[in-house]
Coordinates of C-alpha atoms in Angstrom, one line a residue:
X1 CA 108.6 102.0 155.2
X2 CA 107.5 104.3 152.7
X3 CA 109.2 107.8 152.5
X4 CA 108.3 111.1 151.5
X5 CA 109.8 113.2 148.8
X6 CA 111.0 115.7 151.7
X7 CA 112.5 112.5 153.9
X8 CA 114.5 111.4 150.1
X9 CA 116.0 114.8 149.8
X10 CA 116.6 115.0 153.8
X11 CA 118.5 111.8 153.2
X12 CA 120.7 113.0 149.8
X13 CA 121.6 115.8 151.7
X14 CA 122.6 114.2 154.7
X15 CA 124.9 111.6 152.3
X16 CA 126.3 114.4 150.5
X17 CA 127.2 115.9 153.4
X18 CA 129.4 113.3 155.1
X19 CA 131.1 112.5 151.7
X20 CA 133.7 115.1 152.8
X21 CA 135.0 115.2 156.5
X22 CA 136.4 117.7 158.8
X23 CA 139.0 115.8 160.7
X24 CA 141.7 118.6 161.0
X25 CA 140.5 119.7 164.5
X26 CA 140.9 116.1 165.4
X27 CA 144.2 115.7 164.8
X28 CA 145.2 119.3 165.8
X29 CA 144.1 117.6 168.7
X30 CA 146.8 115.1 169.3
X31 CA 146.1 115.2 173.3
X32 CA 143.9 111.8 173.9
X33 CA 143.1 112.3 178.2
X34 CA 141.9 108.4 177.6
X35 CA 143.5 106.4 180.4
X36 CA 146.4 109.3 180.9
X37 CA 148.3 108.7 177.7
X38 CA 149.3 111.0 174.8
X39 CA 149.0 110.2 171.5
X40 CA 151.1 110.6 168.9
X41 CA 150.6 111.9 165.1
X42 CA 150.0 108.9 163.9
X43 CA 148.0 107.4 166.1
X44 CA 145.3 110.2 166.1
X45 CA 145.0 110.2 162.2
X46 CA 144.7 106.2 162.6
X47 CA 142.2 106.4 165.3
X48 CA 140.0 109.3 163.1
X49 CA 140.3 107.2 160.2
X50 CA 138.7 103.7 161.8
X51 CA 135.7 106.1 162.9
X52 CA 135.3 107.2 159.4
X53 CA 135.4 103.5 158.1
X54 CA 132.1 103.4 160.6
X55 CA 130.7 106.3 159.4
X56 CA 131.3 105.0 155.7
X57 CA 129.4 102.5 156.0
X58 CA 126.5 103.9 157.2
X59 CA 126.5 106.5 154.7
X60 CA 126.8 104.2 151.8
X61 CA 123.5 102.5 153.6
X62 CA 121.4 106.0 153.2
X63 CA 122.8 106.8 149.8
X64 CA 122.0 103.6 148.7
X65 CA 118.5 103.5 149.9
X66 CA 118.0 107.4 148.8
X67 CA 119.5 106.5 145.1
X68 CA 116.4 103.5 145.0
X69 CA 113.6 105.6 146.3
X70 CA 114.7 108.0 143.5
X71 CA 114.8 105.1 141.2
X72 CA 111.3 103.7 142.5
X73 CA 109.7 107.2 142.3
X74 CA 111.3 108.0 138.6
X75 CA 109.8 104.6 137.3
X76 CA 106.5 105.0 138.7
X77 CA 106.3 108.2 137.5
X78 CA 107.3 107.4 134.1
X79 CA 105.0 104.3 134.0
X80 CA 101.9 106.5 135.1
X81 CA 102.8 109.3 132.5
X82 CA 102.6 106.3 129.9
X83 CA 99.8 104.6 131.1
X84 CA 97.1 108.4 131.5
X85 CA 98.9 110.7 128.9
X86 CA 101.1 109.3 125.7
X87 CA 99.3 107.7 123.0
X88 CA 99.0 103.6 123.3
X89 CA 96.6 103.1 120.1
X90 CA 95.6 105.0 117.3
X91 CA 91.5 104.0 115.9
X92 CA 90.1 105.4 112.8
X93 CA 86.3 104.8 111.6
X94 CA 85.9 105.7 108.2
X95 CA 82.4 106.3 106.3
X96 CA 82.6 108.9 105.1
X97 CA 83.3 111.1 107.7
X98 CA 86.8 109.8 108.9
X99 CA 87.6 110.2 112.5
X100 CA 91.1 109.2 114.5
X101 CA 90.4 108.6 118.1
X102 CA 93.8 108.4 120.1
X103 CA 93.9 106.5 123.6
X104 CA 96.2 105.3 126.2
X105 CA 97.2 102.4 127.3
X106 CA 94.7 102.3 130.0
X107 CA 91.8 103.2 126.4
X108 CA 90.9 106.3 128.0
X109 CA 90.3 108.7 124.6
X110 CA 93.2 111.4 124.9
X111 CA 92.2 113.2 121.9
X112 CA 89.3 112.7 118.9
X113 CA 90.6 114.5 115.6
X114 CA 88.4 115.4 112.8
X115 CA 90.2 114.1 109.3
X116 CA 87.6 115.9 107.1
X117 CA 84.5 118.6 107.0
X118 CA 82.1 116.0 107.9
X119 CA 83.6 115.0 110.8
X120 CA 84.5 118.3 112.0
X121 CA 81.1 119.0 111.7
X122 CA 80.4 115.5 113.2
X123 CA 82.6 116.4 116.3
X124 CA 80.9 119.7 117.2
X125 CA 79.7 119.8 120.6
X126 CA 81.0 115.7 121.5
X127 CA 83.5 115.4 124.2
X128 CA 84.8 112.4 124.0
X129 CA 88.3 113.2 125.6
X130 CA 88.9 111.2 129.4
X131 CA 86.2 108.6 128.4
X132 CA 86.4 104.9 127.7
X133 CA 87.3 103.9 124.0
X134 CA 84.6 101.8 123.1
X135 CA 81.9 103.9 124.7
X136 CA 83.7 106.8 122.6
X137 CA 83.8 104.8 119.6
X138 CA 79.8 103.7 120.1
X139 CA 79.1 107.5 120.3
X140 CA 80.7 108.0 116.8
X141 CA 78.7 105.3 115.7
X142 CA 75.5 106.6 116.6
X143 CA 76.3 110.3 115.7
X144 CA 76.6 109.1 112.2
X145 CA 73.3 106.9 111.9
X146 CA 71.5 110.1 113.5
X147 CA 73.6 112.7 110.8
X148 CA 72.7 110.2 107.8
X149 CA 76.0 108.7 107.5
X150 CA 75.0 105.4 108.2
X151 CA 71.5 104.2 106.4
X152 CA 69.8 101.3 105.0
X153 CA 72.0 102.0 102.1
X154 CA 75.2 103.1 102.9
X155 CA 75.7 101.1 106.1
X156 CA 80.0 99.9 105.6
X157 CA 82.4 101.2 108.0
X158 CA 86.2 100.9 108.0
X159 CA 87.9 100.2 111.3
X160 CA 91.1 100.5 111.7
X161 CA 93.7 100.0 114.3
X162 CA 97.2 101.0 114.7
X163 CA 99.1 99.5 117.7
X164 CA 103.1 99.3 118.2
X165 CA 102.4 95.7 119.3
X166 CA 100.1 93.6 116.9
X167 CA 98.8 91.1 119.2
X168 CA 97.2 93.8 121.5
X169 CA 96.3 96.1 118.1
X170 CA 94.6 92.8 117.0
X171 CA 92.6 92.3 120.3
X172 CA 91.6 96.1 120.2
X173 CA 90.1 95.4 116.8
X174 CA 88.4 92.5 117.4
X175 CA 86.6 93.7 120.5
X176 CA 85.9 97.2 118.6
X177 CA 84.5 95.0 115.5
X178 CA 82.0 93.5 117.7
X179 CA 80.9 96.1 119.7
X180 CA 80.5 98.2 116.7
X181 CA 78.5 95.3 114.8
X182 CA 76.2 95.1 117.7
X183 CA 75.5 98.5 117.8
X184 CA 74.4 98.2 114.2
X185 CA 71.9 95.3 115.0
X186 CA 70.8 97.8 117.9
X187 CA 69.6 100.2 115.4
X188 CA 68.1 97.6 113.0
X189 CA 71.2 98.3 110.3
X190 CA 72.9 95.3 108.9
X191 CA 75.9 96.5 108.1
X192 CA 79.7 95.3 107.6
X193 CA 82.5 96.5 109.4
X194 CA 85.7 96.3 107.3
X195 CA 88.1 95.9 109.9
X196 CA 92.2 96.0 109.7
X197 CA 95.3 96.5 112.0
X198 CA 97.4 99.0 109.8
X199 CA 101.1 100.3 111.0
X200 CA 101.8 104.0 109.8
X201 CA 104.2 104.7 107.0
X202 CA 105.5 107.8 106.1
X203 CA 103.6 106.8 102.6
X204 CA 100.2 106.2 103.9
X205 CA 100.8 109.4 106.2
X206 CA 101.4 111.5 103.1
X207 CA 98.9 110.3 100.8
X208 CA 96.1 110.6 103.8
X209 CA 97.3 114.1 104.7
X210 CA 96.5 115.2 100.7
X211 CA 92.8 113.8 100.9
X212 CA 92.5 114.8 104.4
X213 CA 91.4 111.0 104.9
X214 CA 92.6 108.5 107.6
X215 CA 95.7 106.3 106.6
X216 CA 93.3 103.2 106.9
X217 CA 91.3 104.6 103.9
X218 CA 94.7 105.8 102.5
X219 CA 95.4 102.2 102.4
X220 CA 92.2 100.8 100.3
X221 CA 92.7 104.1 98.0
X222 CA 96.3 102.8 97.4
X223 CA 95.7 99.0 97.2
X224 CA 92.7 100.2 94.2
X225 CA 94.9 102.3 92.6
X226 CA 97.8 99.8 92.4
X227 CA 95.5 96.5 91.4
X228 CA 93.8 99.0 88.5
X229 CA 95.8 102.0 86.8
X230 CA 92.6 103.4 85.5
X231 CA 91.1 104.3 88.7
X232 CA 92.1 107.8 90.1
X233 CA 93.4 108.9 93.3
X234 CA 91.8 112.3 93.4
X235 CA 88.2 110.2 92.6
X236 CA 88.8 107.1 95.0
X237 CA 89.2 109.0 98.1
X238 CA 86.1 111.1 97.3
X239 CA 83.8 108.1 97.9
X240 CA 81.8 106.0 100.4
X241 CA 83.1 102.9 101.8
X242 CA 80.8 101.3 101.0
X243 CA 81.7 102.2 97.0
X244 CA 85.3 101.4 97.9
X245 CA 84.5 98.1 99.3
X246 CA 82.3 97.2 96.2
X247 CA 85.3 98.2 93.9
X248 CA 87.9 95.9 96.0
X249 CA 85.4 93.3 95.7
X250 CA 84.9 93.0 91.8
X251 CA 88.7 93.3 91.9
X252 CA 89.0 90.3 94.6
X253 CA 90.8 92.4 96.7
X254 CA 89.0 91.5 99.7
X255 CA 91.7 89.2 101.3
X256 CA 93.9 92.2 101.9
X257 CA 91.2 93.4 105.0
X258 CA 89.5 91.6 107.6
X259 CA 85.7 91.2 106.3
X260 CA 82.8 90.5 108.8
X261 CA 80.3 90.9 105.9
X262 CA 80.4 92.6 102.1
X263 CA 79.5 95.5 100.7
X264 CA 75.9 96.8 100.4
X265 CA 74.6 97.6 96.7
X266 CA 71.2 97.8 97.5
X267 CA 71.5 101.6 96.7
X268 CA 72.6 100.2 92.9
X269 CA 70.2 98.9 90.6
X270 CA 72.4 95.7 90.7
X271 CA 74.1 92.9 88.5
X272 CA 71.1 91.2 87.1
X273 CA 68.8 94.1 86.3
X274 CA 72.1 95.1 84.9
X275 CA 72.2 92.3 82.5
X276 CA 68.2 92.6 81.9
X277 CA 69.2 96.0 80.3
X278 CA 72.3 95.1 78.2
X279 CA 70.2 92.2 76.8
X280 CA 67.0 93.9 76.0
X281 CA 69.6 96.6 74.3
X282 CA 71.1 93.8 72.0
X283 CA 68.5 91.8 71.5
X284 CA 69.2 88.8 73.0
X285 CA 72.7 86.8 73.8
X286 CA 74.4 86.6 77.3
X287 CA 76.1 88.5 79.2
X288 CA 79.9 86.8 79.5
X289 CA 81.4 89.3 82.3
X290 CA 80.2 92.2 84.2
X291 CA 82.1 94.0 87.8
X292 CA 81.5 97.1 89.2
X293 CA 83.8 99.9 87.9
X294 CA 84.3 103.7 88.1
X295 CA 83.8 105.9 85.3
X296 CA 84.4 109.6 85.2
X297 CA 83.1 109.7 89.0
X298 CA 79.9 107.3 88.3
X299 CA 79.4 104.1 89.4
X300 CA 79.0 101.9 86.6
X301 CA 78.4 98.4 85.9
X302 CA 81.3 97.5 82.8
X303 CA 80.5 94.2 80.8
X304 CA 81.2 92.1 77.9
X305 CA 77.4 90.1 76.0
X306 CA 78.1 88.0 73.1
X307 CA 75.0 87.7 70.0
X308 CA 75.9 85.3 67.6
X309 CA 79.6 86.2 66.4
X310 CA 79.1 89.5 67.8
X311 CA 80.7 91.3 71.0
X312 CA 79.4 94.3 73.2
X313 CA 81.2 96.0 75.8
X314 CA 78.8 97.9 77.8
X315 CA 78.8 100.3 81.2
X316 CA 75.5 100.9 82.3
X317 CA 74.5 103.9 85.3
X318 CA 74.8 101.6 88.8
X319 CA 72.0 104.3 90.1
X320 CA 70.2 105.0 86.8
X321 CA 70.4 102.0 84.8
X322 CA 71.3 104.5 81.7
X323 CA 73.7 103.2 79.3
X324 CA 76.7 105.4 78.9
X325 CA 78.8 103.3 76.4
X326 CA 77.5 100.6 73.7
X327 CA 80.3 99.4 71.5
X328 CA 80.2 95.7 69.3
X329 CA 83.1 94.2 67.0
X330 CA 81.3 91.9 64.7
X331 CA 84.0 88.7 64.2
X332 CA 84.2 87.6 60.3
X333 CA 86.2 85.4 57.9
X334 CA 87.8 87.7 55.6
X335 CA 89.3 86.4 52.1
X336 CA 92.6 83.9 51.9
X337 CA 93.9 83.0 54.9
X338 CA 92.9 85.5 57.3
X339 CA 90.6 86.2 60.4
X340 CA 89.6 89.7 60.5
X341 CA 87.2 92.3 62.6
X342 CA 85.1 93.6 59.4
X343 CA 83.1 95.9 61.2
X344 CA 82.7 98.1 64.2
X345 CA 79.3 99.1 65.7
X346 CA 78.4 102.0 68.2
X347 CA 75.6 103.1 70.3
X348 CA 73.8 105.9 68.4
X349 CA 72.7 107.9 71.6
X350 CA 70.2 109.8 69.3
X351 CA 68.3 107.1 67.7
X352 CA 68.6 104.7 70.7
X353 CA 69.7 101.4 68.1
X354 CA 73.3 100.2 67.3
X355 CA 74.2 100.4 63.8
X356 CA 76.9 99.4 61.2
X357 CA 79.9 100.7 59.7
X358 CA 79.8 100.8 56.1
X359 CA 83.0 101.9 53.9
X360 CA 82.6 105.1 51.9
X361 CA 81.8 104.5 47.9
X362 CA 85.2 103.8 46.2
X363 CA 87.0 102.7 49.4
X364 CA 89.5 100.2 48.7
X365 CA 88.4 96.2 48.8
X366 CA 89.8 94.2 51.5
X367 CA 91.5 92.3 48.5
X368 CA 92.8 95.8 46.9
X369 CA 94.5 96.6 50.6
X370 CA 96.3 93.0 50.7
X371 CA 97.4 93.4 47.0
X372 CA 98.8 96.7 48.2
X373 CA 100.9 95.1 51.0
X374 CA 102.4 92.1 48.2
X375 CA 102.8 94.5 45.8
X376 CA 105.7 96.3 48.6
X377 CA 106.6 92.7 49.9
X378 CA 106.6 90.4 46.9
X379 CA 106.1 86.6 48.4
X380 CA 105.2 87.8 52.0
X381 CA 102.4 85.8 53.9
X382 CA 99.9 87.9 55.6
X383 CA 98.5 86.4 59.3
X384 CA 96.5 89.1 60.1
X385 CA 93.8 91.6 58.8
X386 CA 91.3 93.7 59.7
X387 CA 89.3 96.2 59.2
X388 CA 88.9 99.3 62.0
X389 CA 87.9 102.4 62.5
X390 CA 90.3 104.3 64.5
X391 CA 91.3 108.0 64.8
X392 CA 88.1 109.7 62.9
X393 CA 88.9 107.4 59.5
X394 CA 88.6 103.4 58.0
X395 CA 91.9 102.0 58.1
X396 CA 92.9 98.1 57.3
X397 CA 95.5 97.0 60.2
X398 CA 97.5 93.9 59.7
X399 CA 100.6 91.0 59.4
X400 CA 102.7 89.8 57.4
X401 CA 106.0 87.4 57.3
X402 CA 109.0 87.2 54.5
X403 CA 111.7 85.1 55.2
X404 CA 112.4 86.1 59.1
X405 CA 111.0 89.5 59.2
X406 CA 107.8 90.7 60.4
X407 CA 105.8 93.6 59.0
X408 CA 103.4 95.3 60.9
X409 CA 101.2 97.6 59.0
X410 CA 97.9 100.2 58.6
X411 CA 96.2 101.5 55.4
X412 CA 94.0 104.3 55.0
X413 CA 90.7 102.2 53.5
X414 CA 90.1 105.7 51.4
X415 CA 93.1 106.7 49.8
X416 CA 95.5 103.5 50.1
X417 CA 97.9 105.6 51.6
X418 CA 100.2 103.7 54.3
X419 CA 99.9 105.3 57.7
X420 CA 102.3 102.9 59.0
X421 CA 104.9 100.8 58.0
X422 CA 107.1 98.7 60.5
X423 CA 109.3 95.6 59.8
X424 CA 111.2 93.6 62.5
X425 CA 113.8 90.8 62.2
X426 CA 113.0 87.9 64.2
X427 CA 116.5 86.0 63.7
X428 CA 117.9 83.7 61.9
X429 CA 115.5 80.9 61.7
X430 CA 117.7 78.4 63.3
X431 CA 115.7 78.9 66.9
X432 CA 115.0 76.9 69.6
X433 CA 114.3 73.2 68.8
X434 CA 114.7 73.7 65.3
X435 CA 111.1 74.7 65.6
X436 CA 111.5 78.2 63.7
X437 CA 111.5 77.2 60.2
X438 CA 110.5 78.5 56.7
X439 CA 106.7 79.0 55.3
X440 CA 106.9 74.9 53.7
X441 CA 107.0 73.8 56.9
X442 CA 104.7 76.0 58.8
X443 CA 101.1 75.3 59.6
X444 CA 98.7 77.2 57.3
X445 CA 96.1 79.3 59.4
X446 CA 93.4 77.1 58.5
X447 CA 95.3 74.0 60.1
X448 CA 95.4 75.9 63.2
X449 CA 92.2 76.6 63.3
X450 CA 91.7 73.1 63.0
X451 CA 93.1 72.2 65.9
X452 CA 91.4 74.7 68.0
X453 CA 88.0 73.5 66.8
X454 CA 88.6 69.7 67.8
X455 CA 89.6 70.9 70.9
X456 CA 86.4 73.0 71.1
X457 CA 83.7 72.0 68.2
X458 CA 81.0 74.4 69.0
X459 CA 83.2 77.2 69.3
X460 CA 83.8 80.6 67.2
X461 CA 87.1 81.8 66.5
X462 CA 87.3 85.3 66.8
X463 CA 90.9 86.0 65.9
X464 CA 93.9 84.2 65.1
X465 CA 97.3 85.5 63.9
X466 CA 101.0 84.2 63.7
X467 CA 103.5 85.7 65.8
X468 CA 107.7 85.3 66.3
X469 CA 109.3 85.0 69.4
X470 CA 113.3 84.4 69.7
X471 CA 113.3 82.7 66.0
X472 CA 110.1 80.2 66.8
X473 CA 106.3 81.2 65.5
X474 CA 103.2 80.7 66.7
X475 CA 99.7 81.0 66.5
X476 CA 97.9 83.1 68.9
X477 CA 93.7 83.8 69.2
X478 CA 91.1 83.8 70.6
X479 CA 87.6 81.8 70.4
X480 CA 84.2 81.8 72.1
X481 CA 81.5 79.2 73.0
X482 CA 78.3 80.7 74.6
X483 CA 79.4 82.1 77.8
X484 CA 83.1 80.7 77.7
X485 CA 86.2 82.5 75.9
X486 CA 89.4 81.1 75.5
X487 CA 92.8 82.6 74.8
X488 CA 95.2 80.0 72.9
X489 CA 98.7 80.0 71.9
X490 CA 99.8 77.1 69.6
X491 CA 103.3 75.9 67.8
X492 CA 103.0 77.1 64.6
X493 CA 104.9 74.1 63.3
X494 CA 104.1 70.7 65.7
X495 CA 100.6 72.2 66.8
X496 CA 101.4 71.9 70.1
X497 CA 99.1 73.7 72.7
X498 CA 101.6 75.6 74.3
X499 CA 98.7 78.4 76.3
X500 CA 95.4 77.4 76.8
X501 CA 93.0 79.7 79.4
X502 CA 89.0 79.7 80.1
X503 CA 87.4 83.2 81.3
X504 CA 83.8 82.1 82.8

């Protein structure tokens, strides 16, 4: 039998009522007429208290039925609050416009909040509110393809899906990520929907609430901005993502969301005519390395050619194709036993050719700097040299050893003048595995060389140097062959290969 709100409170009051009897003018009362008797005292309290152990129980019937109807009614009406009016899921859809649809747990959109300009302006005039999510989320979709949003070249979106419990947030974003991808092929746009099930953190929520982007693109700003220091905040959030996507990619960061297809650089001249134009610039060689990087707002394309013994680091214009930075180090011997940079080249915007350093007449000779350095440290062994041009002037940079301390120096190449000066003891010599030892019985640098070339013949050795480390030396360097460079760190006593890495 199902009762009415009027019949529950018709029933509380009628329990609440008999919780406290009258039974005075029962026993003022004492005269009982039943079958010609009198009663005593005690007799009529007894009598009135076995037909209030009747009454009892009937009245702890009704209260208990009243207190579950309540019960019932309380719970229903909680679970239908949840179920039409508190928020169940929390969906973002990030182009550039970013837009946070919440729904409940029945995805009926309860509210659609605009997170920047674009999709306030976006928003104008929609009312999504009361219908389903996905016929909500289809809407946004198609508002953006008709505003521009979405093209032929800028066709990534960024779904993202916030649930309390992950295996339902999961389901949400799977079904979304299909409808949406479907839509797409609907409107003849092959695009890819980065999808990810996100939880909020008072982080995220802070750092989107500064852009006035969704914490989903919070998220990819942050996991950028942590995997590469150089890229900014303030310039991250500013862009496409698309652009973000192709920036996580070149970084490998692609694991951290759920991909259903990669980024679209068809608005970008792209990688090879990239390396068509760094090559035609050097005049030949190969291109070793090249990702897509941001510079100064600009998409760029940053990459390393090698021409001969000669290195390049380039960024060319992703839209443009112009180059915005041309730098080479030219790898020589120098004299003695030393591997030196001898010259530095630039991009000379002007002329449109690289050209070469030259030293100033009456510059000091590489040989004039080193004598410099043996005159102050009679007997020392220098490991390194080089020539550089650094802070608007020539300046040789370098190594040297005596006994167990380490020098670290720069000359001005004009005036001979030290700029700096550092020594630093590196112990006692009696190190691990009695491997430290003195000059006598160190390799020379041409013996380590050695060993690097009969591990790789047909390679160049750009730079090599001797280093301490907690009383034991080494060699370090690096070499070169065609496409390949390798990063080495050998024993400077046994030879042993203790690093060896390949870069592709």
């Amino acid at each position: 039998m199902a009762y009415t709100k009027k019949e529950i409170r018709r029933l509380l009051a009628s329990a609440v009522e008999e919780e406290t009897p009258d039974v005075l003018p029962q026993i003022l009362s004492a005269r009982n007429q039943e079958r010609g008797k009198v009663l005593s005292m005690t007799q009529a309290v007894q009598n009135v208290q076995n037909q209030q152990k009747k009454k009892h129980t009937i009245r702890n019937w009704a209260i208990g039925v009243a207190a579950a109807l309540v019960l019932a009614a309380g719970l229903f009406g909680g679970y239908q609050y949840q179920s039409q009016f508190a928020v169940d899921t929390s969906v973002s859809i990030d182009v550039n416009p970013s837009i946070q649809l919440e729904v409940n747990r029945q995805e009926k959109v309860l509210s659609a909040n605009p997170l920047n300009e674009d999709a306030q302006a976006l928003l104008e005039g929609m009312e999504l509110e009361g219908t389903n999510l996905k016929t909500a989320v289809n809407a946004v979709i198609g508002a953006m393809v008709q505003n521009g949003y979405l093209t032929d070249d800028t066709d990534s979106i960024l779904l993202t899906v916030d649930n309390a419990d992950a295996a339902r947030g999961e389901a949400i974003q799977q079904e979304l990520t299909q409808d949406i991808n479907e839509s797409l092929q609907q409107m003849s746009l092959s695009g890819s929907v980065f999808s990810q099930s996100l939880s909020s953190s008072s982080e995220l929520e802070a750092l989107a609430s500064q852009y006035g982007i969704s914490q989903g693109k919070a998220y990819w700003v942050q996991l950028l901005t942590q995997a590469d220091s150089t890229l900014s905040a303030d310039v991250l959030a500013q862009l496409s993502i698309n652009d973000l996507a192709l920036l996580a990619e070149a970084r490998n960061l692609r694991d951290d969301a759920n991909y259903t297809g990669t980024a679209d650089e068809s608005a970008y001249i792209g990688v090879e005519r990239a390396k068509e134009i760094a090559v035609e610039k050097a005049g030949g060689g190969e291109v070793t390395s090249m990702e897509m990087d941001l510079e100064d707002g600009r998409m760029v394309y940053e990459g390393e050619l090698w021409l001969d013994t000669t290195e390049y680091d380039f960024d060319i214009d992703a839209v443009s194709g112009e180059i915005l930075k041309w730098e080479a180090d030219t790898h020589s011997y120098g004299n003695g036993d030393s591997w030196y940079h001898n010259w530095d080249h630039d991009w000379d915007h002007e002329n449109g050719h690289h050209g070469s350093y030259t030293l100033p007449e009456g510059a000091l000779t590489s040989d004039e700097a080193r004598a410099l350095v043996e005159e102050k440290i009679p007997g020392a062994e220098i490991t390194s040299f080089s020539l550089d041009w650094d802070d608007g002037r020539y300046q040789y940079e370098g190594k040297a050893y005596l006994d167990n301390v380490k020098y670290e120096f720069e000359i001005d190449a004009e005036t001979g003048e030290f700029i700096k000066w550092e020594s630093k003891n590196q112990g006692s010599g009696n190190g691990n595995s009695g491997t430290s030892g003195g000059s006598s019985q160190r390799m020379t640098l041409e013996e380590a060389k050695a060993i690097v070339l009969e591990k790789i013949p047909n390679a160049t050795i750009l730079e090599i140097e001797l280093d301490k480390e907690d009383g034991r030396c080494y060699y370090e360097g690096e070499a070169v062959d065609g496409s390949v460079e390798y990063e080495f760190c050998m024993d400077a006593v046994t030879g042993e290969i203790l690093e060896w890495e390949e870069d592709r």
